[in-house]
Amino acid sequence: MSRIGKAPIPVPSGVDVTVDDRHVTVKGPKGSLDRAIPGTITIRQEGNELLVERPDDERESRAMHGLVRSLVNNMVVGVHTEFVKELEIIGVGYRANAASTEKLELALGF
């Protein structure tokens, strides 16, 4: 069984997940996302967790199992937390300054 696919997806408070036949809708404070579920993969909700399951060990089912779990997990994370990109500057002679919330100034040693 897929190690990624068998891991449950935690649903944080404030996030609403709706599973209809072959369609998943995730709504949260940062927006709403929806996606069609491919193949024979099923998703069920138990309490505050989502479980992604496959019916058999066919090659296509195994391939879709981990993929669908990752896609739905990214949907849940995306509607709950905002996008953040962290940079790490390593070396001597480099400097970074946040000029504003939308602009980053880099001095690269020239």
PDB file of N, CA and C in Angstrom:
ATOM      1  N   MET A   1       0.841  -1.182   0.000  1.00  0.00           N
ATOM      2  CA  MET A   1       0.000   0.000   0.000  1.00  0.00           C
ATOM      3  C   MET A   1       0.882   1.239   0.000  1.00  0.00           C
ATOM      4  N   SER A   2       0.432   2.272  -0.658  1.00  0.00           N
ATOM      5  CA  SER A   2       1.193   3.508  -0.764  1.00  0.00           C
ATOM      6  C   SER A   2       1.399   4.131   0.612  1.00  0.00           C
ATOM      7  N   ARG A   3       2.637   4.458   0.927  1.00  0.00           N
ATOM      8  CA  ARG A   3       2.908   5.087   2.215  1.00  0.00           C
ATOM      9  C   ARG A   3       2.288   6.475   2.283  1.00  0.00           C
ATOM     10  N   ILE A   4       2.304   7.182   1.178  1.00  0.00           N
ATOM     11  CA  ILE A   4       1.696   8.512   1.156  1.00  0.00           C
ATOM     12  C   ILE A   4       0.186   8.389   1.162  1.00  0.00           C
ATOM     13  N   GLY A   5      -0.351   7.478   0.387  1.00  0.00           N
ATOM     14  CA  GLY A   5      -1.797   7.341   0.251  1.00  0.00           C
ATOM     15  C   GLY A   5      -2.492   6.884   1.507  1.00  0.00           C
ATOM     16  N   LYS A   6      -1.838   6.080   2.340  1.00  0.00           N
ATOM     17  CA  LYS A   6      -2.519   5.562   3.521  1.00  0.00           C
ATOM     18  C   LYS A   6      -2.485   6.537   4.704  1.00  0.00           C
ATOM     19  N   ALA A   7      -1.734   7.606   4.621  1.00  0.00           N
ATOM     20  CA  ALA A   7      -1.691   8.586   5.707  1.00  0.00           C
ATOM     21  C   ALA A   7      -2.991   9.399   5.719  1.00  0.00           C
ATOM     22  N   PRO A   8      -3.626   9.542   6.873  1.00  0.00           N
ATOM     23  CA  PRO A   8      -4.855  10.338   6.934  1.00  0.00           C
ATOM     24  C   PRO A   8      -4.555  11.826   6.756  1.00  0.00           C
ATOM     25  N   ILE A   9      -5.529  12.558   6.236  1.00  0.00           N
ATOM     26  CA  ILE A   9      -5.392  14.000   6.033  1.00  0.00           C
ATOM     27  C   ILE A   9      -6.102  14.706   7.183  1.00  0.00           C
ATOM     28  N   PRO A  10      -5.372  15.425   8.040  1.00  0.00           N
ATOM     29  CA  PRO A  10      -6.040  16.151   9.123  1.00  0.00           C
ATOM     30  C   PRO A  10      -6.782  17.365   8.568  1.00  0.00           C
ATOM     31  N   VAL A  11      -8.011  17.566   9.034  1.00  0.00           N
ATOM     32  CA  VAL A  11      -8.819  18.713   8.615  1.00  0.00           C
ATOM     33  C   VAL A  11      -8.872  19.686   9.789  1.00  0.00           C
ATOM     34  N   PRO A  12      -8.218  20.857   9.678  1.00  0.00           N
ATOM     35  CA  PRO A  12      -8.217  21.819  10.786  1.00  0.00           C
ATOM     36  C   PRO A  12      -9.584  22.453  10.976  1.00  0.00           C
ATOM     37  N   SER A  13      -9.789  23.028  12.152  1.00  0.00           N
ATOM     38  CA  SER A  13     -11.050  23.710  12.412  1.00  0.00           C
ATOM     39  C   SER A  13     -11.160  24.928  11.498  1.00  0.00           C
ATOM     40  N   GLY A  14     -12.357  25.196  11.028  1.00  0.00           N
ATOM     41  CA  GLY A  14     -12.573  26.298  10.109  1.00  0.00           C
ATOM     42  C   GLY A  14     -12.533  25.886   8.657  1.00  0.00           C
ATOM     43  N   VAL A  15     -12.203  24.620   8.385  1.00  0.00           N
ATOM     44  CA  VAL A  15     -12.154  24.109   7.019  1.00  0.00           C
ATOM     45  C   VAL A  15     -13.303  23.118   6.849  1.00  0.00           C
ATOM     46  N   ASP A  16     -14.097  23.300   5.785  1.00  0.00           N
ATOM     47  CA  ASP A  16     -15.242  22.447   5.505  1.00  0.00           C
ATOM     48  C   ASP A  16     -14.947  21.637   4.247  1.00  0.00           C
ATOM     49  N   VAL A  17     -15.031  20.307   4.355  1.00  0.00           N
ATOM     50  CA  VAL A  17     -14.771  19.417   3.227  1.00  0.00           C
ATOM     51  C   VAL A  17     -16.061  18.712   2.856  1.00  0.00           C
ATOM     52  N   THR A  18     -16.409  18.769   1.564  1.00  0.00           N
ATOM     53  CA  THR A  18     -17.598  18.093   1.054  1.00  0.00           C
ATOM     54  C   THR A  18     -17.170  17.118  -0.027  1.00  0.00           C
ATOM     55  N   VAL A  19     -17.569  15.851   0.126  1.00  0.00           N
ATOM     56  CA  VAL A  19     -17.252  14.824  -0.856  1.00  0.00           C
ATOM     57  C   VAL A  19     -18.563  14.374  -1.484  1.00  0.00           C
ATOM     58  N   ASP A  20     -18.744  14.663  -2.782  1.00  0.00           N
ATOM     59  CA  ASP A  20     -19.914  14.232  -3.537  1.00  0.00           C
ATOM     60  C   ASP A  20     -19.452  13.295  -4.640  1.00  0.00           C
ATOM     61  N   ASP A  21     -19.974  12.114  -4.672  1.00  0.00           N
ATOM     62  CA  ASP A  21     -19.704  11.096  -5.687  1.00  0.00           C
ATOM     63  C   ASP A  21     -18.253  11.125  -6.164  1.00  0.00           C
ATOM     64  N   ARG A  22     -17.903  11.838  -7.214  1.00  0.00           N
ATOM     65  CA  ARG A  22     -16.541  11.897  -7.750  1.00  0.00           C
ATOM     66  C   ARG A  22     -15.969  13.308  -7.671  1.00  0.00           C
ATOM     67  N   HIS A  23     -16.389  14.101  -6.673  1.00  0.00           N
ATOM     68  CA  HIS A  23     -15.984  15.505  -6.602  1.00  0.00           C
ATOM     69  C   HIS A  23     -15.712  15.898  -5.140  1.00  0.00           C
ATOM     70  N   VAL A  24     -14.607  16.616  -4.896  1.00  0.00           N
ATOM     71  CA  VAL A  24     -14.245  17.097  -3.555  1.00  0.00           C
ATOM     72  C   VAL A  24     -14.236  18.616  -3.574  1.00  0.00           C
ATOM     73  N   THR A  25     -14.881  19.234  -2.574  1.00  0.00           N
ATOM     74  CA  THR A  25     -14.872  20.680  -2.413  1.00  0.00           C
ATOM     75  C   THR A  25     -14.335  20.997  -1.025  1.00  0.00           C
ATOM     76  N   VAL A  26     -13.348  21.889  -0.956  1.00  0.00           N
ATOM     77  CA  VAL A  26     -12.741  22.294   0.311  1.00  0.00           C
ATOM     78  C   VAL A  26     -12.925  23.799   0.448  1.00  0.00           C
ATOM     79  N   LYS A  27     -13.567  24.231   1.550  1.00  0.00           N
ATOM     80  CA  LYS A  27     -13.792  25.654   1.804  1.00  0.00           C
ATOM     81  C   LYS A  27     -13.134  26.016   3.126  1.00  0.00           C
ATOM     82  N   GLY A  28     -12.475  27.173   3.127  1.00  0.00           N
ATOM     83  CA  GLY A  28     -11.799  27.628   4.337  1.00  0.00           C
ATOM     84  C   GLY A  28     -11.720  29.134   4.363  1.00  0.00           C
ATOM     85  N   PRO A  29     -11.019  29.697   5.356  1.00  0.00           N
ATOM     86  CA  PRO A  29     -10.932  31.154   5.480  1.00  0.00           C
ATOM     87  C   PRO A  29     -10.180  31.830   4.341  1.00  0.00           C
ATOM     88  N   LYS A  30      -9.324  31.118   3.631  1.00  0.00           N
ATOM     89  CA  LYS A  30      -8.542  31.716   2.542  1.00  0.00           C
ATOM     90  C   LYS A  30      -9.159  31.493   1.162  1.00  0.00           C
ATOM     91  N   GLY A  31     -10.290  30.766   1.081  1.00  0.00           N
ATOM     92  CA  GLY A  31     -10.927  30.570  -0.213  1.00  0.00           C
ATOM     93  C   GLY A  31     -11.562  29.204  -0.327  1.00  0.00           C
ATOM     94  N   SER A  32     -11.858  28.825  -1.555  1.00  0.00           N
ATOM     95  CA  SER A  32     -12.524  27.566  -1.837  1.00  0.00           C
ATOM     96  C   SER A  32     -11.850  26.895  -3.037  1.00  0.00           C
ATOM     97  N   LEU A  33     -11.673  25.570  -2.964  1.00  0.00           N
ATOM     98  CA  LEU A  33     -11.075  24.795  -4.039  1.00  0.00           C
ATOM     99  C   LEU A  33     -11.924  23.550  -4.282  1.00  0.00           C
ATOM    100  N   ASP A  34     -11.982  23.115  -5.537  1.00  0.00           N
ATOM    101  CA  ASP A  34     -12.685  21.874  -5.837  1.00  0.00           C
ATOM    102  C   ASP A  34     -11.931  21.091  -6.899  1.00  0.00           C
ATOM    103  N   ARG A  35     -12.145  19.782  -6.896  1.00  0.00           N
ATOM    104  CA  ARG A  35     -11.415  18.904  -7.811  1.00  0.00           C
ATOM    105  C   ARG A  35     -12.226  17.635  -8.029  1.00  0.00           C
ATOM    106  N   ALA A  36     -12.159  17.122  -9.240  1.00  0.00           N
ATOM    107  CA  ALA A  36     -12.760  15.829  -9.562  1.00  0.00           C
ATOM    108  C   ALA A  36     -11.793  14.728  -9.133  1.00  0.00           C
ATOM    109  N   ILE A  37     -12.329  13.628  -8.620  1.00  0.00           N
ATOM    110  CA  ILE A  37     -11.504  12.510  -8.180  1.00  0.00           C
ATOM    111  C   ILE A  37     -11.359  11.534  -9.347  1.00  0.00           C
ATOM    112  N   PRO A  38     -10.133  11.259  -9.795  1.00  0.00           N
ATOM    113  CA  PRO A  38      -9.949  10.357 -10.944  1.00  0.00           C
ATOM    114  C   PRO A  38     -10.036   8.887 -10.548  1.00  0.00           C
ATOM    115  N   GLY A  39     -10.322   8.055 -11.513  1.00  0.00           N
ATOM    116  CA  GLY A  39     -10.274   6.613 -11.321  1.00  0.00           C
ATOM    117  C   GLY A  39     -11.281   6.096 -10.324  1.00  0.00           C
ATOM    118  N   THR A  40     -10.896   5.039  -9.639  1.00  0.00           N
ATOM    119  CA  THR A  40     -11.781   4.376  -8.685  1.00  0.00           C
ATOM    120  C   THR A  40     -11.424   4.716  -7.242  1.00  0.00           C
ATOM    121  N   ILE A  41     -10.672   5.758  -7.029  1.00  0.00           N
ATOM    122  CA  ILE A  41     -10.258   6.182  -5.692  1.00  0.00           C
ATOM    123  C   ILE A  41     -11.470   6.754  -4.954  1.00  0.00           C
ATOM    124  N   THR A  42     -11.587   6.424  -3.675  1.00  0.00           N
ATOM    125  CA  THR A  42     -12.677   6.959  -2.857  1.00  0.00           C
ATOM    126  C   THR A  42     -12.098   7.744  -1.691  1.00  0.00           C
ATOM    127  N   ILE A  43     -12.846   8.739  -1.249  1.00  0.00           N
ATOM    128  CA  ILE A  43     -12.454   9.561  -0.099  1.00  0.00           C
ATOM    129  C   ILE A  43     -13.604   9.536   0.876  1.00  0.00           C
ATOM    130  N   ARG A  44     -13.293   9.267   2.142  1.00  0.00           N
ATOM    131  CA  ARG A  44     -14.332   9.319   3.172  1.00  0.00           C
ATOM    132  C   ARG A  44     -13.810  10.113   4.365  1.00  0.00           C
ATOM    133  N   GLN A  45     -14.746  10.720   5.074  1.00  0.00           N
ATOM    134  CA  GLN A  45     -14.383  11.562   6.209  1.00  0.00           C
ATOM    135  C   GLN A  45     -14.773  10.864   7.493  1.00  0.00           C
ATOM    136  N   GLU A  46     -13.814  10.772   8.413  1.00  0.00           N
ATOM    137  CA  GLU A  46     -14.043  10.209   9.745  1.00  0.00           C
ATOM    138  C   GLU A  46     -13.615  11.244  10.763  1.00  0.00           C
ATOM    139  N   GLY A  47     -14.576  11.931  11.352  1.00  0.00           N
ATOM    140  CA  GLY A  47     -14.252  12.970  12.331  1.00  0.00           C
ATOM    141  C   GLY A  47     -13.523  14.121  11.683  1.00  0.00           C
ATOM    142  N   ASN A  48     -12.327  14.416  12.170  1.00  0.00           N
ATOM    143  CA  ASN A  48     -11.515  15.507  11.634  1.00  0.00           C
ATOM    144  C   ASN A  48     -10.416  14.998  10.705  1.00  0.00           C
ATOM    145  N   GLU A  49     -10.633  13.860  10.067  1.00  0.00           N
ATOM    146  CA  GLU A  49      -9.650  13.290   9.160  1.00  0.00           C
ATOM    147  C   GLU A  49     -10.321  12.816   7.875  1.00  0.00           C
ATOM    148  N   LEU A  50      -9.580  12.910   6.795  1.00  0.00           N
ATOM    149  CA  LEU A  50     -10.018  12.358   5.514  1.00  0.00           C
ATOM    150  C   LEU A  50      -9.167  11.136   5.208  1.00  0.00           C
ATOM    151  N   LEU A  51      -9.803  10.068   4.726  1.00  0.00           N
ATOM    152  CA  LEU A  51      -9.091   8.855   4.362  1.00  0.00           C
ATOM    153  C   LEU A  51      -9.267   8.608   2.870  1.00  0.00           C
ATOM    154  N   VAL A  52      -8.160   8.423   2.174  1.00  0.00           N
ATOM    155  CA  VAL A  52      -8.173   8.135   0.744  1.00  0.00           C
ATOM    156  C   VAL A  52      -7.935   6.639   0.585  1.00  0.00           C
ATOM    157  N   GLU A  53      -8.836   5.967  -0.154  1.00  0.00           N
ATOM    158  CA  GLU A  53      -8.757   4.516  -0.284  1.00  0.00           C
ATOM    159  C   GLU A  53      -8.836   4.105  -1.739  1.00  0.00           C
ATOM    160  N   ARG A  54      -8.231   2.954  -2.028  1.00  0.00           N
ATOM    161  CA  ARG A  54      -8.305   2.380  -3.369  1.00  0.00           C
ATOM    162  C   ARG A  54      -8.944   0.996  -3.266  1.00  0.00           C
ATOM    163  N   PRO A  55      -9.670   0.566  -4.297  1.00  0.00           N
ATOM    164  CA  PRO A  55     -10.399  -0.700  -4.210  1.00  0.00           C
ATOM    165  C   PRO A  55      -9.547  -1.947  -4.465  1.00  0.00           C
ATOM    166  N   ASP A  56      -8.447  -1.815  -5.206  1.00  0.00           N
ATOM    167  CA  ASP A  56      -7.657  -2.985  -5.573  1.00  0.00           C
ATOM    168  C   ASP A  56      -6.191  -2.593  -5.731  1.00  0.00           C
ATOM    169  N   ASP A  57      -5.372  -3.544  -6.113  1.00  0.00           N
ATOM    170  CA  ASP A  57      -3.941  -3.302  -6.288  1.00  0.00           C
ATOM    171  C   ASP A  57      -3.548  -3.196  -7.756  1.00  0.00           C
ATOM    172  N   GLU A  58      -4.465  -2.779  -8.590  1.00  0.00           N
ATOM    173  CA  GLU A  58      -4.134  -2.556  -9.992  1.00  0.00           C
ATOM    174  C   GLU A  58      -3.119  -1.431 -10.110  1.00  0.00           C
ATOM    175  N   ARG A  59      -2.373  -1.432 -11.187  1.00  0.00           N
ATOM    176  CA  ARG A  59      -1.303  -0.444 -11.384  1.00  0.00           C
ATOM    177  C   ARG A  59      -1.843   0.990 -11.366  1.00  0.00           C
ATOM    178  N   GLU A  60      -2.943   1.231 -12.067  1.00  0.00           N
ATOM    179  CA  GLU A  60      -3.504   2.579 -12.119  1.00  0.00           C
ATOM    180  C   GLU A  60      -4.032   3.029 -10.752  1.00  0.00           C
ATOM    181  N   SER A  61      -4.651   2.118 -10.020  1.00  0.00           N
ATOM    182  CA  SER A  61      -5.157   2.457  -8.688  1.00  0.00           C
ATOM    183  C   SER A  61      -4.022   2.814  -7.741  1.00  0.00           C
ATOM    184  N   ARG A  62      -2.934   2.046  -7.814  1.00  0.00           N
ATOM    185  CA  ARG A  62      -1.776   2.347  -6.960  1.00  0.00           C
ATOM    186  C   ARG A  62      -1.173   3.700  -7.309  1.00  0.00           C
ATOM    187  N   ALA A  63      -1.131   4.023  -8.600  1.00  0.00           N
ATOM    188  CA  ALA A  63      -0.561   5.298  -9.027  1.00  0.00           C
ATOM    189  C   ALA A  63      -1.420   6.471  -8.559  1.00  0.00           C
ATOM    190  N   MET A  64      -2.729   6.321  -8.624  1.00  0.00           N
ATOM    191  CA  MET A  64      -3.633   7.410  -8.258  1.00  0.00           C
ATOM    192  C   MET A  64      -3.801   7.590  -6.754  1.00  0.00           C
ATOM    193  N   HIS A  65      -3.540   6.531  -5.983  1.00  0.00           N
ATOM    194  CA  HIS A  65      -3.770   6.579  -4.538  1.00  0.00           C
ATOM    195  C   HIS A  65      -2.978   7.694  -3.860  1.00  0.00           C
ATOM    196  N   GLY A  66      -1.670   7.686  -4.013  1.00  0.00           N
ATOM    197  CA  GLY A  66      -0.836   8.717  -3.397  1.00  0.00           C
ATOM    198  C   GLY A  66      -1.038  10.082  -4.022  1.00  0.00           C
ATOM    199  N   LEU A  67      -1.287  10.114  -5.327  1.00  0.00           N
ATOM    200  CA  LEU A  67      -1.501  11.379  -6.020  1.00  0.00           C
ATOM    201  C   LEU A  67      -2.741  12.101  -5.500  1.00  0.00           C
ATOM    202  N   VAL A  68      -3.853  11.388  -5.405  1.00  0.00           N
ATOM    203  CA  VAL A  68      -5.097  12.008  -4.940  1.00  0.00           C
ATOM    204  C   VAL A  68      -4.950  12.462  -3.496  1.00  0.00           C
ATOM    205  N   ARG A  69      -4.290  11.663  -2.669  1.00  0.00           N
ATOM    206  CA  ARG A  69      -4.088  12.052  -1.272  1.00  0.00           C
ATOM    207  C   ARG A  69      -3.273  13.340  -1.177  1.00  0.00           C
ATOM    208  N   SER A  70      -2.207  13.461  -1.976  1.00  0.00           N
ATOM    209  CA  SER A  70      -1.378  14.670  -1.968  1.00  0.00           C
ATOM    210  C   SER A  70      -2.147  15.884  -2.476  1.00  0.00           C
ATOM    211  N   LEU A  71      -2.931  15.704  -3.530  1.00  0.00           N
ATOM    212  CA  LEU A  71      -3.703  16.820  -4.078  1.00  0.00           C
ATOM    213  C   LEU A  71      -4.740  17.333  -3.082  1.00  0.00           C
ATOM    214  N   VAL A  72      -5.454  16.423  -2.425  1.00  0.00           N
ATOM    215  CA  VAL A  72      -6.473  16.836  -1.453  1.00  0.00           C
ATOM    216  C   VAL A  72      -5.815  17.459  -0.230  1.00  0.00           C
ATOM    217  N   ASN A  73      -4.676  16.917   0.213  1.00  0.00           N
ATOM    218  CA  ASN A  73      -3.963  17.516   1.339  1.00  0.00           C
ATOM    219  C   ASN A  73      -3.517  18.937   1.002  1.00  0.00           C
ATOM    220  N   ASN A  74      -3.006  19.164  -0.202  1.00  0.00           N
ATOM    221  CA  ASN A  74      -2.600  20.502  -0.619  1.00  0.00           C
ATOM    222  C   ASN A  74      -3.788  21.450  -0.689  1.00  0.00           C
ATOM    223  N   MET A  75      -4.956  20.939  -1.054  1.00  0.00           N
ATOM    224  CA  MET A  75      -6.158  21.770  -1.066  1.00  0.00           C
ATOM    225  C   MET A  75      -6.514  22.218   0.346  1.00  0.00           C
ATOM    226  N   VAL A  76      -6.461  21.278   1.306  1.00  0.00           N
ATOM    227  CA  VAL A  76      -6.801  21.598   2.696  1.00  0.00           C
ATOM    228  C   VAL A  76      -5.817  22.614   3.263  1.00  0.00           C
ATOM    229  N   VAL A  77      -4.529  22.418   3.016  1.00  0.00           N
ATOM    230  CA  VAL A  77      -3.512  23.349   3.506  1.00  0.00           C
ATOM    231  C   VAL A  77      -3.663  24.711   2.830  1.00  0.00           C
ATOM    232  N   GLY A  78      -3.981  24.719   1.545  1.00  0.00           N
ATOM    233  CA  GLY A  78      -4.094  25.968   0.791  1.00  0.00           C
ATOM    234  C   GLY A  78      -5.228  26.868   1.234  1.00  0.00           C
ATOM    235  N   VAL A  79      -6.354  26.295   1.666  1.00  0.00           N
ATOM    236  CA  VAL A  79      -7.474  27.137   2.097  1.00  0.00           C
ATOM    237  C   VAL A  79      -7.369  27.507   3.564  1.00  0.00           C
ATOM    238  N   HIS A  80      -6.421  26.898   4.280  1.00  0.00           N
ATOM    239  CA  HIS A  80      -6.284  27.182   5.712  1.00  0.00           C
ATOM    240  C   HIS A  80      -5.150  28.153   6.027  1.00  0.00           C
ATOM    241  N   THR A  81      -4.007  27.998   5.377  1.00  0.00           N
ATOM    242  CA  THR A  81      -2.856  28.861   5.651  1.00  0.00           C
ATOM    243  C   THR A  81      -2.493  29.636   4.402  1.00  0.00           C
ATOM    244  N   GLU A  82      -1.930  30.809   4.591  1.00  0.00           N
ATOM    245  CA  GLU A  82      -1.548  31.608   3.436  1.00  0.00           C
ATOM    246  C   GLU A  82      -0.186  31.165   2.908  1.00  0.00           C
ATOM    247  N   PHE A  83       0.092  31.506   1.663  1.00  0.00           N
ATOM    248  CA  PHE A  83       1.332  31.113   1.014  1.00  0.00           C
ATOM    249  C   PHE A  83       2.505  31.888   1.601  1.00  0.00           C
ATOM    250  N   VAL A  84       3.569  31.171   1.943  1.00  0.00           N
ATOM    251  CA  VAL A  84       4.778  31.773   2.507  1.00  0.00           C
ATOM    252  C   VAL A  84       5.972  31.166   1.796  1.00  0.00           C
ATOM    253  N   LYS A  85       6.921  32.009   1.444  1.00  0.00           N
ATOM    254  CA  LYS A  85       8.167  31.528   0.856  1.00  0.00           C
ATOM    255  C   LYS A  85       9.309  32.049   1.715  1.00  0.00           C
ATOM    256  N   GLU A  86      10.088  31.143   2.258  1.00  0.00           N
ATOM    257  CA  GLU A  86      11.206  31.510   3.111  1.00  0.00           C
ATOM    258  C   GLU A  86      12.503  31.314   2.346  1.00  0.00           C
ATOM    259  N   LEU A  87      13.373  32.301   2.431  1.00  0.00           N
ATOM    260  CA  LEU A  87      14.665  32.245   1.767  1.00  0.00           C
ATOM    261  C   LEU A  87      15.766  32.198   2.819  1.00  0.00           C
ATOM    262  N   GLU A  88      16.790  31.433   2.547  1.00  0.00           N
ATOM    263  CA  GLU A  88      17.942  31.376   3.438  1.00  0.00           C
ATOM    264  C   GLU A  88      19.160  31.823   2.635  1.00  0.00           C
ATOM    265  N   ILE A  89      19.838  32.850   3.120  1.00  0.00           N
ATOM    266  CA  ILE A  89      21.014  33.378   2.431  1.00  0.00           C
ATOM    267  C   ILE A  89      22.248  32.837   3.136  1.00  0.00           C
ATOM    268  N   ILE A  90      23.064  32.107   2.386  1.00  0.00           N
ATOM    269  CA  ILE A  90      24.259  31.486   2.945  1.00  0.00           C
ATOM    270  C   ILE A  90      25.477  32.080   2.257  1.00  0.00           C
ATOM    271  N   GLY A  91      26.453  32.491   3.020  1.00  0.00           N
ATOM    272  CA  GLY A  91      27.695  32.999   2.457  1.00  0.00           C
ATOM    273  C   GLY A  91      28.092  34.316   3.074  1.00  0.00           C
ATOM    274  N   VAL A  92      29.227  34.819   2.625  1.00  0.00           N
ATOM    275  CA  VAL A  92      29.765  36.073   3.134  1.00  0.00           C
ATOM    276  C   VAL A  92      29.552  37.140   2.075  1.00  0.00           C
ATOM    277  N   GLY A  93      29.133  38.330   2.481  1.00  0.00           N
ATOM    278  CA  GLY A  93      28.992  39.438   1.561  1.00  0.00           C
ATOM    279  C   GLY A  93      27.604  39.579   0.959  1.00  0.00           C
ATOM    280  N   TYR A  94      26.650  38.813   1.448  1.00  0.00           N
ATOM    281  CA  TYR A  94      25.286  38.927   0.953  1.00  0.00           C
ATOM    282  C   TYR A  94      24.430  39.631   1.991  1.00  0.00           C
ATOM    283  N   ARG A  95      23.474  40.408   1.517  1.00  0.00           N
ATOM    284  CA  ARG A  95      22.606  41.134   2.432  1.00  0.00           C
ATOM    285  C   ARG A  95      21.221  41.230   1.796  1.00  0.00           C
ATOM    286  N   ALA A  96      20.190  41.107   2.625  1.00  0.00           N
ATOM    287  CA  ALA A  96      18.820  41.235   2.133  1.00  0.00           C
ATOM    288  C   ALA A  96      18.080  42.215   3.027  1.00  0.00           C
ATOM    289  N   ASN A  97      17.192  42.998   2.406  1.00  0.00           N
ATOM    290  CA  ASN A  97      16.427  43.995   3.146  1.00  0.00           C
ATOM    291  C   ASN A  97      14.993  43.969   2.619  1.00  0.00           C
ATOM    292  N   ALA A  98      14.032  43.862   3.519  1.00  0.00           N
ATOM    293  CA  ALA A  98      12.625  43.905   3.126  1.00  0.00           C
ATOM    294  C   ALA A  98      12.220  45.364   3.014  1.00  0.00           C
ATOM    295  N   ALA A  99      12.170  45.880   1.792  1.00  0.00           N
ATOM    296  CA  ALA A  99      11.830  47.283   1.560  1.00  0.00           C
ATOM    297  C   ALA A  99      10.364  47.549   1.855  1.00  0.00           C
ATOM    298  N   SER A 100       9.514  46.606   1.575  1.00  0.00           N
ATOM    299  CA  SER A 100       8.090  46.694   1.881  1.00  0.00           C
ATOM    300  C   SER A 100       7.559  45.272   1.937  1.00  0.00           C
ATOM    301  N   THR A 101       6.247  45.137   2.087  1.00  0.00           N
ATOM    302  CA  THR A 101       5.675  43.793   2.130  1.00  0.00           C
ATOM    303  C   THR A 101       5.691  43.129   0.761  1.00  0.00           C
ATOM    304  N   GLU A 102       5.891  43.907  -0.300  1.00  0.00           N
ATOM    305  CA  GLU A 102       5.873  43.361  -1.644  1.00  0.00           C
ATOM    306  C   GLU A 102       7.220  43.414  -2.347  1.00  0.00           C
ATOM    307  N   LYS A 103       8.257  43.950  -1.687  1.00  0.00           N
ATOM    308  CA  LYS A 103       9.537  44.154  -2.360  1.00  0.00           C
ATOM    309  C   LYS A 103      10.673  43.695  -1.465  1.00  0.00           C
ATOM    310  N   LEU A 104      11.628  42.978  -2.036  1.00  0.00           N
ATOM    311  CA  LEU A 104      12.801  42.491  -1.327  1.00  0.00           C
ATOM    312  C   LEU A 104      14.031  42.995  -2.072  1.00  0.00           C
ATOM    313  N   GLU A 105      14.952  43.674  -1.359  1.00  0.00           N
ATOM    314  CA  GLU A 105      16.187  44.179  -1.961  1.00  0.00           C
ATOM    315  C   GLU A 105      17.335  43.266  -1.572  1.00  0.00           C
ATOM    316  N   LEU A 106      18.088  42.820  -2.556  1.00  0.00           N
ATOM    317  CA  LEU A 106      19.232  41.953  -2.337  1.00  0.00           C
ATOM    318  C   LEU A 106      20.518  42.658  -2.743  1.00  0.00           C
ATOM    319  N   ALA A 107      21.550  42.589  -1.878  1.00  0.00           N
ATOM    320  CA  ALA A 107      22.897  43.068  -2.227  1.00  0.00           C
ATOM    321  C   ALA A 107      23.759  41.820  -2.341  1.00  0.00           C
ATOM    322  N   LEU A 108      24.245  41.540  -3.548  1.00  0.00           N
ATOM    323  CA  LEU A 108      24.925  40.287  -3.805  1.00  0.00           C
ATOM    324  C   LEU A 108      26.438  40.415  -3.896  1.00  0.00           C
ATOM    325  N   GLY A 109      27.031  41.369  -3.192  1.00  0.00           N
ATOM    326  CA  GLY A 109      28.464  41.437  -3.068  1.00  0.00           C
ATOM    327  C   GLY A 109      29.202  42.127  -4.196  1.00  0.00           C
ATOM    328  N   PHE A 110      28.535  42.896  -5.003  1.00  0.00           N
ATOM    329  CA  PHE A 110      29.222  43.609  -6.073  1.00  0.00           C
ATOM    330  C   PHE A 110      29.637  44.986  -5.614  1.00  0.00           C
TER     331      PHE A 110
END
